[in-house]
Short mmCIF file of C-alpha atoms in Angstrom, two decimals:
data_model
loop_
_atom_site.label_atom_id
_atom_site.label_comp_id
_atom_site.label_asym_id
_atom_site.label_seq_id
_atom_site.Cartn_x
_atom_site.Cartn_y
_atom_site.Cartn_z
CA UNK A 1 0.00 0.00 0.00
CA UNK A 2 1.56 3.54 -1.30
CA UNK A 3 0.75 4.97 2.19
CA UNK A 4 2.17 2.20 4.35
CA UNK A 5 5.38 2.73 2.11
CA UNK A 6 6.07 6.29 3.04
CA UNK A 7 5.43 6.07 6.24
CA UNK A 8 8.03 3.44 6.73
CA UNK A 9 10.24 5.15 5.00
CA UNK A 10 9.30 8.24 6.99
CA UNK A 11 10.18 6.41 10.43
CA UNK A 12 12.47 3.10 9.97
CA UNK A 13 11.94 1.19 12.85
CA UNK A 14 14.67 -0.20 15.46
CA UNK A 15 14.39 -3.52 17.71
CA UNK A 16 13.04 -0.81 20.47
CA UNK A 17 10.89 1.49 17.93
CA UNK A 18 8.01 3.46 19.55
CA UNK A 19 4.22 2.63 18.76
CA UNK A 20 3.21 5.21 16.40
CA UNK A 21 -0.20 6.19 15.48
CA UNK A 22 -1.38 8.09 12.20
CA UNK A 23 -2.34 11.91 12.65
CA UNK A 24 -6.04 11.30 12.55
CA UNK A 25 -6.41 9.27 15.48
CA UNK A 26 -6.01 11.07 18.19
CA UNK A 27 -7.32 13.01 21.28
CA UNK A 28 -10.29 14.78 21.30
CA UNK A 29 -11.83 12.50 17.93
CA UNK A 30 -15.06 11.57 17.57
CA UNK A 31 -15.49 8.34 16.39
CA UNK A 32 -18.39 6.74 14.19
CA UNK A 33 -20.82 4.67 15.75
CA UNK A 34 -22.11 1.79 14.94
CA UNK A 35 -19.39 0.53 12.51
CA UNK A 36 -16.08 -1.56 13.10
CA UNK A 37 -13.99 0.87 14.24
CA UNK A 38 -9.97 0.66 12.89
CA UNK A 39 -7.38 1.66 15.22
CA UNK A 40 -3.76 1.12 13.16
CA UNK A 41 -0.35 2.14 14.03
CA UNK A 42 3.31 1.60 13.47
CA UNK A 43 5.94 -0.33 15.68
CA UNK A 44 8.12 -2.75 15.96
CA UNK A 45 8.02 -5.88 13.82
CA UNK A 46 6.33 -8.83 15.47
CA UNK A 47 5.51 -6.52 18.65
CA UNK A 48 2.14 -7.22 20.22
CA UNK A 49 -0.13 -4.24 20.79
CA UNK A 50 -2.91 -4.14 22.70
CA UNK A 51 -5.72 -1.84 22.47
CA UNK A 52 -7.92 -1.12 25.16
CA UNK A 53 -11.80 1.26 24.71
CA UNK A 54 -15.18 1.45 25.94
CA UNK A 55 -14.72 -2.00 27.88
CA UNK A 56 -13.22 -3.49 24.76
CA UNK A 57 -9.81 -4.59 24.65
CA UNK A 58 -8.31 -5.83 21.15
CA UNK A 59 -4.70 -7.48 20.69
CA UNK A 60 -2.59 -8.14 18.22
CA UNK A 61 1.02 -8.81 16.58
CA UNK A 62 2.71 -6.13 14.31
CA UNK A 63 3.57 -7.62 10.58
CA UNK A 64 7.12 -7.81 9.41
CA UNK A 65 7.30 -4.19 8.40
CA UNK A 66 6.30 -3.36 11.81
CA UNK A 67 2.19 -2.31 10.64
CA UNK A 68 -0.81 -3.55 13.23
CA UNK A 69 -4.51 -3.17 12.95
CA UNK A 70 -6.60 -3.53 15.42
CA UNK A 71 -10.75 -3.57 15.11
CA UNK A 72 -12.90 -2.50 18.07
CA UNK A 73 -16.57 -3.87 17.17
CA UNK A 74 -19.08 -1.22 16.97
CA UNK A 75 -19.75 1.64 19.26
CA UNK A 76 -22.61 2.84 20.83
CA UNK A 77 -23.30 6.62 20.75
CA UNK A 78 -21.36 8.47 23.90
CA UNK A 79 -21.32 12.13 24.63
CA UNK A 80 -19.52 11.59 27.80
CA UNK A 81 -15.21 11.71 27.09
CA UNK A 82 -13.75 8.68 27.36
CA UNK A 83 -9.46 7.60 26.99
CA UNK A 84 -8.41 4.91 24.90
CA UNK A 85 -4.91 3.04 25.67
CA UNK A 86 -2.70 1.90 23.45
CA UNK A 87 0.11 -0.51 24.76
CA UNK A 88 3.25 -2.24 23.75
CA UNK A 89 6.90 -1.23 23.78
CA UNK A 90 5.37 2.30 24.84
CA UNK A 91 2.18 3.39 26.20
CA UNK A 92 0.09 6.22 24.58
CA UNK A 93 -3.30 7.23 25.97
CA UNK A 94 -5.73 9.48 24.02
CA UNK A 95 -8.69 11.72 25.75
CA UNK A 96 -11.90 13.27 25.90
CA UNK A 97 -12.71 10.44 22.64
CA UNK A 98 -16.32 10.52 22.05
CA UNK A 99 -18.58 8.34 19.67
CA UNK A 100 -21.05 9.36 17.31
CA UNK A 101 -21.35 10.67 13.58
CA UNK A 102 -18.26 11.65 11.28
CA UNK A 103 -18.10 13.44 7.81
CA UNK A 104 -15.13 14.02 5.28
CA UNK A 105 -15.72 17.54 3.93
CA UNK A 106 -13.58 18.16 0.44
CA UNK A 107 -12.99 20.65 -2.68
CA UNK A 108 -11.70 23.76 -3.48
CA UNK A 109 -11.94 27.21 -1.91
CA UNK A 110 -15.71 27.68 -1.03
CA UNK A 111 -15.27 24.32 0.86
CA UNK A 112 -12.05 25.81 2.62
CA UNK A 113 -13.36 28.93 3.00
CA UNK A 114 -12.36 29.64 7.03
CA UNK A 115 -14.34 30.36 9.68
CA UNK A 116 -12.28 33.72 10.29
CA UNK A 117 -13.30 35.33 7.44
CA UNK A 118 -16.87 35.54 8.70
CA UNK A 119 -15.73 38.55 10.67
CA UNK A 120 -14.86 40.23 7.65
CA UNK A 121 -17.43 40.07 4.88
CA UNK A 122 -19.85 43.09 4.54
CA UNK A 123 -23.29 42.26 5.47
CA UNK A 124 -25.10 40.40 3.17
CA UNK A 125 -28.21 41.49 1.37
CA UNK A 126 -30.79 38.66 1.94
CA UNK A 127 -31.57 39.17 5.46
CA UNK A 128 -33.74 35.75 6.28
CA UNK A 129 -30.16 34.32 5.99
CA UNK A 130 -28.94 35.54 8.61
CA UNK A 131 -25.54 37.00 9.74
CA UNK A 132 -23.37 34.75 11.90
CA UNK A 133 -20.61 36.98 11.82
CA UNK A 134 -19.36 36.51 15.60
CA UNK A 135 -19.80 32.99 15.29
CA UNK A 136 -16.57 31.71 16.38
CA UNK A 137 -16.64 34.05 19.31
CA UNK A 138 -20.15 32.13 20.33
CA UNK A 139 -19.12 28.94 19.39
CA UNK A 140 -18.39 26.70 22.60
CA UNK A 141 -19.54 23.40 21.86
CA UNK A 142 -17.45 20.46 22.87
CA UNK A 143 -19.96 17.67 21.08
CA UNK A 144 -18.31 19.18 17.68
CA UNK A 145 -14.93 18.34 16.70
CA UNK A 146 -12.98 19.09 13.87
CA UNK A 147 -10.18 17.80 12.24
CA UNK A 148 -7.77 19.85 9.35
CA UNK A 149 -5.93 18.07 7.31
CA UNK A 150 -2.76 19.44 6.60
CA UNK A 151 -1.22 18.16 3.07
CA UNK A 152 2.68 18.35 4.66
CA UNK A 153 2.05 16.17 8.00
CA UNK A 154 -0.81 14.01 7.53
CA UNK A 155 0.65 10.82 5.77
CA UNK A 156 3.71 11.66 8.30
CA UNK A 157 3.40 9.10 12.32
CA UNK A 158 2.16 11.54 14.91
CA UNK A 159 3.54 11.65 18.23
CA UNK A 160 1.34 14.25 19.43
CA UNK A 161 -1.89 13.41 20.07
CA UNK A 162 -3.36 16.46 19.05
CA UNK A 163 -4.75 16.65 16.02
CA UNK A 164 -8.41 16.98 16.35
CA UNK A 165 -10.00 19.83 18.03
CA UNK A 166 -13.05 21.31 20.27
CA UNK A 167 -14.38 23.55 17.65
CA UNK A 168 -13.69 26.93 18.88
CA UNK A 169 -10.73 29.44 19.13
CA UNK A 170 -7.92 29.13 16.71
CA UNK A 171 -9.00 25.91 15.56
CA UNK A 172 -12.59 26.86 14.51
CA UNK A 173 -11.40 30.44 13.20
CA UNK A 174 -9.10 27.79 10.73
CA UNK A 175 -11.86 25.57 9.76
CA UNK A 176 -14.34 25.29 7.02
CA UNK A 177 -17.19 27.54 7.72
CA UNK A 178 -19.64 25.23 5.24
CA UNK A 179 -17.96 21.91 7.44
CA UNK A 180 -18.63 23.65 11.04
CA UNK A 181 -22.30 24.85 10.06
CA UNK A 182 -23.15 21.38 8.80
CA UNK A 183 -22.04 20.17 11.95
CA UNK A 184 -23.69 22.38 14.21
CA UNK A 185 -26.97 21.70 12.48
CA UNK A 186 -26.39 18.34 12.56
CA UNK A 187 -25.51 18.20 16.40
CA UNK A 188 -28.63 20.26 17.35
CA UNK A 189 -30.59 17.87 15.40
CA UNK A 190 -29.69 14.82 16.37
CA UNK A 191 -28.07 15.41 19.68
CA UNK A 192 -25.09 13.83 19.52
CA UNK A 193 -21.32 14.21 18.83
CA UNK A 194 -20.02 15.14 15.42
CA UNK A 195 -16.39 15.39 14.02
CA UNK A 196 -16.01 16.94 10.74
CA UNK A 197 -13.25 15.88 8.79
CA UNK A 198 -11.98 18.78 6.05
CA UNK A 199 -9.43 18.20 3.26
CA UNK A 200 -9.77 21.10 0.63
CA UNK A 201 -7.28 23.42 -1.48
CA UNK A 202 -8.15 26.51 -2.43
CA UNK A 203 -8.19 26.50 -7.07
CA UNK A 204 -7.86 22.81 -7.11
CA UNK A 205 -9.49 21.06 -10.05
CA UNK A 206 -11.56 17.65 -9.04
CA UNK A 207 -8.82 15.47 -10.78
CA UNK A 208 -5.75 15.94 -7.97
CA UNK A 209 -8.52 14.33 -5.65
CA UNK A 210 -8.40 10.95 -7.59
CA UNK A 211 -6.21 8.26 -7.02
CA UNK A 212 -4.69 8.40 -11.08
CA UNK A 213 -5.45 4.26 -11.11
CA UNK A 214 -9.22 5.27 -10.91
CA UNK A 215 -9.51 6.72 -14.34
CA UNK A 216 -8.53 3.82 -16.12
CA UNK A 217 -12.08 2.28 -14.62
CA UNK A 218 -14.38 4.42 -16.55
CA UNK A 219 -14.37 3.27 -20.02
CA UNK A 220 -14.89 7.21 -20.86
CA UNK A 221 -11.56 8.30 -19.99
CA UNK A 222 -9.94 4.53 -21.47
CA UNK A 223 -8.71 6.38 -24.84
CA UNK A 224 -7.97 10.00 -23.65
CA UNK A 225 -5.37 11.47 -20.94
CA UNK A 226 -6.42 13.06 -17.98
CA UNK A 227 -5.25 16.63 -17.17
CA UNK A 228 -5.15 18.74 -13.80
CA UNK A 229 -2.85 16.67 -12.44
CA UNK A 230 -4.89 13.62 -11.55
CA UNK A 231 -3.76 11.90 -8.16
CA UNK A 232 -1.98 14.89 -7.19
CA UNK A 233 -3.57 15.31 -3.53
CA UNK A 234 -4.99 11.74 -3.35
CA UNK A 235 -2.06 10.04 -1.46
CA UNK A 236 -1.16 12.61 1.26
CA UNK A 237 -4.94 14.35 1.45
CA UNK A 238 -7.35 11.35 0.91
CA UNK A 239 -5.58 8.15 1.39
CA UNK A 240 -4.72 8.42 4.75
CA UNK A 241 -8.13 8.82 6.04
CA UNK A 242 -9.31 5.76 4.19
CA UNK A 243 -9.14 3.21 6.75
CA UNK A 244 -10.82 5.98 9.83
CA UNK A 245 -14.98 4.95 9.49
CA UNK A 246 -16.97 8.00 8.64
CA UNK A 247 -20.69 8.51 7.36
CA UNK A 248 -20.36 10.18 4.47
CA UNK A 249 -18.95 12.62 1.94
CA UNK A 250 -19.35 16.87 1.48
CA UNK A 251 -18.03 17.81 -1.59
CA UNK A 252 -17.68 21.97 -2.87
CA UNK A 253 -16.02 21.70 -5.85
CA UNK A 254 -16.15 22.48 -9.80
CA UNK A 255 -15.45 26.16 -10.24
CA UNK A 256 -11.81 25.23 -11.91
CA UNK A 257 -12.89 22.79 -13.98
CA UNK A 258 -15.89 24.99 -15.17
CA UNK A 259 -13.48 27.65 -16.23
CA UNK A 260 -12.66 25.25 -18.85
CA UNK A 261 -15.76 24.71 -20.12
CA UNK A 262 -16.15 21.11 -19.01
CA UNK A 263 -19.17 19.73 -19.93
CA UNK A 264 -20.06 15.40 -19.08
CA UNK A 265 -16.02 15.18 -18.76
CA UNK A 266 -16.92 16.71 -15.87
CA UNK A 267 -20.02 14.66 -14.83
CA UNK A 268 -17.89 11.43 -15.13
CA UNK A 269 -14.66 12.84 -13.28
CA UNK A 270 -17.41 13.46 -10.44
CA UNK A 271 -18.70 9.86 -11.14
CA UNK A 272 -14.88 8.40 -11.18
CA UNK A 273 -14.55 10.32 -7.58
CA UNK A 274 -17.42 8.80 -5.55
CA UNK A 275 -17.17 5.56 -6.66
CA UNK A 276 -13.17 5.46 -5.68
CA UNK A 277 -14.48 7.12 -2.46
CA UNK A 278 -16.81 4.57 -1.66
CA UNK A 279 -14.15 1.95 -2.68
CA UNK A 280 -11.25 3.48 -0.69
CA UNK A 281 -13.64 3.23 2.73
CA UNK A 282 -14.91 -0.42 1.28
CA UNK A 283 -18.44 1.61 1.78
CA UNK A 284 -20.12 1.09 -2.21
CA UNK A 285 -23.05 3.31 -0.54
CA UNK A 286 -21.76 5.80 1.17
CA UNK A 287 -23.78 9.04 1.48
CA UNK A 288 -22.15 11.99 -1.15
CA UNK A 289 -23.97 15.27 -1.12
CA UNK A 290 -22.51 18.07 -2.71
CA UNK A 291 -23.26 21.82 -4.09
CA UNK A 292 -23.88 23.58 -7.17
CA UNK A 293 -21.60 26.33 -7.81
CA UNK A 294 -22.73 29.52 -7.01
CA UNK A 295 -23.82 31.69 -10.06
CA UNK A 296 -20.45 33.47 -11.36
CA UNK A 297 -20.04 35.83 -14.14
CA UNK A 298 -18.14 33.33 -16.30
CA UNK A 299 -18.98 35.13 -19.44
CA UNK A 300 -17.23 38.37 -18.38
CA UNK A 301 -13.66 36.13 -17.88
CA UNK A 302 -10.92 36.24 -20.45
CA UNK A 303 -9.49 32.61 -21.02
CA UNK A 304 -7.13 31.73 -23.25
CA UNK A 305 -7.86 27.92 -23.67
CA UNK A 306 -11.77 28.10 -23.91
CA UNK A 307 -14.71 30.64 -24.77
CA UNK A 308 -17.06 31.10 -21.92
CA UNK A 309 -20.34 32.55 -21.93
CA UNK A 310 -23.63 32.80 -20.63
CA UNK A 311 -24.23 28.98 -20.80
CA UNK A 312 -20.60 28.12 -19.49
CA UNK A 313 -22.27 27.87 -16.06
CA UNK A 314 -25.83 26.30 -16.58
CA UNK A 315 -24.29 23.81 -18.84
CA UNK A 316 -22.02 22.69 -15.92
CA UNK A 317 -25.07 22.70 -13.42
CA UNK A 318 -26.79 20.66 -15.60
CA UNK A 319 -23.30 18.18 -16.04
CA UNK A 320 -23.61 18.47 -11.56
CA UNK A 321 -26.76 17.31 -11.47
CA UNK A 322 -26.21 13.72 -13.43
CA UNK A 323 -24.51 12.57 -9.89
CA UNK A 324 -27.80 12.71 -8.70
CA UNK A 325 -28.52 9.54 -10.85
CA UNK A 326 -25.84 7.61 -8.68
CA UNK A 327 -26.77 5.78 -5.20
CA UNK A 328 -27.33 7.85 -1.87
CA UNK A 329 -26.09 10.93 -3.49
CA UNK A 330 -28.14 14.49 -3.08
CA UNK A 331 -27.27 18.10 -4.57
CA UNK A 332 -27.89 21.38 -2.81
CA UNK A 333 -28.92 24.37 -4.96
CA UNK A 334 -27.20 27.76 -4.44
CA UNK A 335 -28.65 29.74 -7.33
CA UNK A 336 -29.72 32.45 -4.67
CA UNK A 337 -26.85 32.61 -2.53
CA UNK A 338 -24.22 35.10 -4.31
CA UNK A 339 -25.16 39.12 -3.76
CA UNK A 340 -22.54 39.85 -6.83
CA UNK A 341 -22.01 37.86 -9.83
CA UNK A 342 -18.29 39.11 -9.76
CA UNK A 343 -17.89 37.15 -6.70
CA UNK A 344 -16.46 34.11 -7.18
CA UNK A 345 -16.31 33.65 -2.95
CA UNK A 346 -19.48 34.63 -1.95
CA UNK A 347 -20.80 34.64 1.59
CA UNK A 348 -24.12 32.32 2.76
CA UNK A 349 -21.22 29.69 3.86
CA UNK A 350 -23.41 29.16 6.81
CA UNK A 351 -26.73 28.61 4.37
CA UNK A 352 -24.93 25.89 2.12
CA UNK A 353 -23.90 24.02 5.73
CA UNK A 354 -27.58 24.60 6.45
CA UNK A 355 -28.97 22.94 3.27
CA UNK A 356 -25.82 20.27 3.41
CA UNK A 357 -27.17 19.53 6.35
CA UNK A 358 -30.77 18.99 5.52
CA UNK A 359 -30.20 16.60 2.85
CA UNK A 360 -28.19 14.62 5.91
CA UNK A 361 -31.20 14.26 7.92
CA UNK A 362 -33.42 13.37 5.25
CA UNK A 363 -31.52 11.18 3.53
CA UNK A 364 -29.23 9.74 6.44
CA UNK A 365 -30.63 10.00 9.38
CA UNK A 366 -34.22 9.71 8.03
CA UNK A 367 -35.94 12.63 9.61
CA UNK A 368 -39.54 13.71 7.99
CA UNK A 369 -38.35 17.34 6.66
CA UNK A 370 -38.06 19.17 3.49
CA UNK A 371 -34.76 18.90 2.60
CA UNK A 372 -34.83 19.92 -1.81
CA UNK A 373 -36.00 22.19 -3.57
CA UNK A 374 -38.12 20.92 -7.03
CA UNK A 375 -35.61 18.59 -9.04
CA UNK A 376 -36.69 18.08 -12.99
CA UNK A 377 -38.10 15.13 -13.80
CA UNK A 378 -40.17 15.04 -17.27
CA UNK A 379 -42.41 16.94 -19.54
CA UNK A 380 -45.31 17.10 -22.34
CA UNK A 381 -46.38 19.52 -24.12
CA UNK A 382 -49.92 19.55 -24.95
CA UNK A 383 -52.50 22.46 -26.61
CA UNK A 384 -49.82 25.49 -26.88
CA UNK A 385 -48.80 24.65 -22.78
CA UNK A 386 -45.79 22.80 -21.35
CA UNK A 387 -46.74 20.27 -18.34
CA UNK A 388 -43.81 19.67 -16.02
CA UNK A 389 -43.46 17.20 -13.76
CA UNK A 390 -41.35 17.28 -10.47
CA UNK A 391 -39.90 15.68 -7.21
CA UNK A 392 -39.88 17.38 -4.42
CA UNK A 393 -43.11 19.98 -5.28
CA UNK A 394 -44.67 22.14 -3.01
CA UNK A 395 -48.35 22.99 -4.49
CA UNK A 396 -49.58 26.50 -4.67
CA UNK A 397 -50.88 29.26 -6.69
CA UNK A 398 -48.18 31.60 -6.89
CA UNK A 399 -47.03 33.36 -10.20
CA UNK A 400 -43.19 31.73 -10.62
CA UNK A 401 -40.71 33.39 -12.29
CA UNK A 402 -37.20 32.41 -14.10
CA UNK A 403 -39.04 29.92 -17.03
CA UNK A 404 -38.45 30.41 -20.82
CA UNK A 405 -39.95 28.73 -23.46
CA UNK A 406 -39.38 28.01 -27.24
CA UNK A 407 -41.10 26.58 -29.80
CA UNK A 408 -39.24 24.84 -32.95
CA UNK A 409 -37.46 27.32 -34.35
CA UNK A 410 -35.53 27.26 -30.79
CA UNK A 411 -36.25 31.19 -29.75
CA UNK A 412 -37.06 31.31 -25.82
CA UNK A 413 -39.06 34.25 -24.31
CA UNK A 414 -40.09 34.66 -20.73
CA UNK A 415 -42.91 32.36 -19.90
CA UNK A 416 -45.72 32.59 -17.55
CA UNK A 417 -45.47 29.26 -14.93
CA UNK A 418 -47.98 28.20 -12.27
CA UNK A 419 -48.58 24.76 -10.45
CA UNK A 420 -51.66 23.07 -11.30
CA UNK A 421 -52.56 19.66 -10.34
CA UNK A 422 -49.16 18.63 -9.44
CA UNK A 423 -47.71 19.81 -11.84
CA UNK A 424 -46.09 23.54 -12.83
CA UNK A 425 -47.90 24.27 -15.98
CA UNK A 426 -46.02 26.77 -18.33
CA UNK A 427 -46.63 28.90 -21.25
CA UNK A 428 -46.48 32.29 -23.51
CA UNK A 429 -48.88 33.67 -25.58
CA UNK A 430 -46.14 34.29 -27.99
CA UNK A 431 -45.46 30.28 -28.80
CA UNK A 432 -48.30 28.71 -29.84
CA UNK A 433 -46.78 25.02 -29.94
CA UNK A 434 -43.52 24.80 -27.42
CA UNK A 435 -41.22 22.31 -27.49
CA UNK A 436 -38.74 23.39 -25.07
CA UNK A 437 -38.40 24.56 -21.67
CA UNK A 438 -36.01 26.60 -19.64
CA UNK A 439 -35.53 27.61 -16.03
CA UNK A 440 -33.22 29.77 -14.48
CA UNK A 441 -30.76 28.93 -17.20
CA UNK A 442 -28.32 31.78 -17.06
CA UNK A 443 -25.17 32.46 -14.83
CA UNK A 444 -26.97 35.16 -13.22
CA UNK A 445 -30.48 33.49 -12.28
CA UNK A 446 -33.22 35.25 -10.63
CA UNK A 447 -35.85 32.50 -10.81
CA UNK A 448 -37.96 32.51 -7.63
CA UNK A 449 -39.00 28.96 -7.79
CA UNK A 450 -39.23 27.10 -4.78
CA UNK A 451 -39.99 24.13 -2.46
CA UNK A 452 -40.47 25.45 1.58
CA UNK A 453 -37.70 27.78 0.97
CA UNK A 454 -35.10 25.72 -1.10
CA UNK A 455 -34.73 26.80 -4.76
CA UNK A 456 -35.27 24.32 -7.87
CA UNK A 457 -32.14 23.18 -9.75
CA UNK A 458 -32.04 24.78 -13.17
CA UNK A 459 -33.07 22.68 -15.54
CA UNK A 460 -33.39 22.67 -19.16
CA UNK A 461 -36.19 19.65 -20.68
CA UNK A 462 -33.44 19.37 -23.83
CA UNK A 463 -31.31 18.05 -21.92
CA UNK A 464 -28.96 16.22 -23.95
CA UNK A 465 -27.07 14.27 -20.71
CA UNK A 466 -29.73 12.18 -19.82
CA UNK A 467 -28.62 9.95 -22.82
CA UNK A 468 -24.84 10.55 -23.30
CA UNK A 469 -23.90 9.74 -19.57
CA UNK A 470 -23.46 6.74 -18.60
CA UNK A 471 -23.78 5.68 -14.98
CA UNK A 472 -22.77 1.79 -14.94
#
């Protein structure tokens, strides 16, 4: 295994070597219930270790390169701090260890987007968001803990201890603002501990997250080479967290690759990612919820590789939304959540943990809430109207705005939408027999369409992806 490698060649062992542990276990960790639980390490070889938690104690015998495993059975939910020994040559003892849900969050900058920076922003405009600007100076909740991965030390032995974190101080003001707020929501919620894992670089491109072996298993990338340096983060970022039992996957990512105008390359780079995921934890379900990019001004950016313009963006939300055709995966819209379209960081960090977090409970932890706003399904088009049918629908009789419509000849105009019999019924008095429908399909969208507060994904009913991608 490439990681076990390194880290041996990190830290050669001697007849008397140490017990080492890897970075993310630690004190202060949460740890998922209800799942074998690995506890690994490094020592001598053919030392016996012995592992001692919650009433459970596991031994066993180091291999000849000096690598153990140990496997606790599964653990019941505990709020209250508990120490786990570890024993051999050495004795290490971690602290204030509780059990209860874990999450990997991943990307590029919106997903590391700190904490800090909350203090900063100018106020934003949509007031029923809220403002948690002094949140870090509130936050003093020791259920949530939270765990940055740092690219230089985390495929290095730790002989601290101390990698995970209460979430407050300097490690909250650190941490990803969209990780924390899913994790707050999530621990009022529920009412138990959760650790948020984050591992995220600021411009990175979805194919440095990928171990480079994992390409060659999607027969779309068999015959063509993979740019963005594919694998690039994997092995130090990724791959050391593989074998540490979580519940699922965040992912905030896509606004490099959309700058180069990636269409189902990047539907199937996304597709390549969660299935490695799911591999890499030896999970094939794993929950994977991730976010449309916010609306950008992509159209106003000079590129010298690729012409981008109005439908640079939509045509990448629309590439987004096949994952949504994959297992235990949900999407979170954002098309309200940037004040300027020249902002390519915008604030609302605390709104996508929010609506992260909603599609959690839903879809994970099975609670009887509203958790997306209307997702596309189908549509006919009968006597000059357009009949479209939706998940996730919330019937009333309110004018909605953002739809477009176009007969043959392929020329949209604004169209007049309301929902009728389960269905959002849509039309213009200019196209007497449409054929195709539009919503919100622009990088600057202002549609107002809804389900209890959480906008639709925009959608277009030509939607030539729902052929062309493959997801088996």
């Amino acid at each position: 295994m490439t990681i076990v490698i390194i880290l041996l060649s990190l830290c050669p062992f001697s007849a008397n070597a140490k017990i080492l542990l890897p970075q993310i276990l630690s004190s202060n960790m949460v740890l998922q219930r209800d799942k074998p639980i690995n506890i690994w390490g490094f020592a001598s070889p053919d030392e016996k270790v012995e592992v001692a938690f919650a009433g459970q104690k596991k031994q066993t015998i180091t291999d000849k390169d000096g690598n153990w495993l140990v496997v606790l059975a599964p653990l019941k939910t505990s709020s209250k701090p508990q120490t786990m020994s570890i024993n051999g040559s050495n004795k290490i003892e971690l602290t204030n260890i509780l059990v209860g849900e874990v999450w990997v969050c991943s990307g590029q900058s919106n997903m590391e987007y700190a904490m800090r920076k909350l203090a900063k922003i100018p106020k934003p405009k949509n007031e029923n968001l809220g403002f948690p600007s002094d949140e870090v100076a509130k936050a003093h909740n020791n259920q949530i803990r939270i765990f940055l991965v740092n690219r230089k030390t985390l495929i290095k032995p730790d002989s601290i201890h101390k990698s995970w974190s209460v979430a407050q101080d300097s490690a909250l003001r650190a941490f990803s603002a969209v990780g924390y707020f899913f994790a707050k929501e999530i621990q009022q919620k529920l009412g138990i501990p959760v650790g948020m894992i984050s591992s995220a670089i600021p411009g990175s491109a979805i194919e440095p997250w990928i171990s480079e072996n994992a390409f060659a298993e999607e027969d779309y990338f068999k015959n063509q080479k993979v740019g963005n340096d594919p694998g690039k983060f994997y092995p130090t970022m990724i791959e050391p967290l593989t074998q540490f039992k979580i519940r699922g996957f965040l992912w905030y990512q896509g606004e490099t690759n959309c700058f180069l105008n990636e269409k189902i390359s990047y539907a199937y780079k996304m597709k390549v990612l969660i299935n490695s995921w799911r591999k890499a934890w030896k999970e094939k379900d794993l929950p994977f919820y991730y976010v449309q990019i916010t609306p950008f001004d992509y159209s106003k950016q000079k590129s010298d590789k690729v012409v981008l313009t109005a439908e640079t963006e939509p045509t990448f939300w629309e590439a987004q939304q096949q994952l949504l055709r994959l297992p235990n995966t949900g999407m979170i819209s954002t098309s309200d959540l940037n004040d300027n379209g020249g902002d390519l960081h915008p604030t609302y960090k605390w709104e996508v943990g929010r609506r992260l977090s909603l599609l959690a409970l839903a879809k994970t932890y099975n609670k009887d809430i509203p958790f997306s706003g209307p997702i596309y399904q189908s549509a006919s088009f009968k006597k000059g109207k357009a009949l479209l049918h939706f998940t996730y629908l919330e019937l009333n009789n309110k004018p909605i705005l953002g739809f477009a419509i176009a007969g043959k000849d392929g020329k949209f105009v604004n169209a007049e939408a309301i929902v009728k019999d389960d269905k959002v019924v849509v039309s213009s008095n200019e196209i007497a027999e449409p054929t195709v429908v539009r919503y919100n399909w622009t990088e600057n969208p202002t549609g107002n369409f809804n389900c209890y507060g959480l906008p639709a994904l925009p959608f277009r009913t030509d939607n030539p992806l729902i052929k062309s991608f493959k997801t088996n």
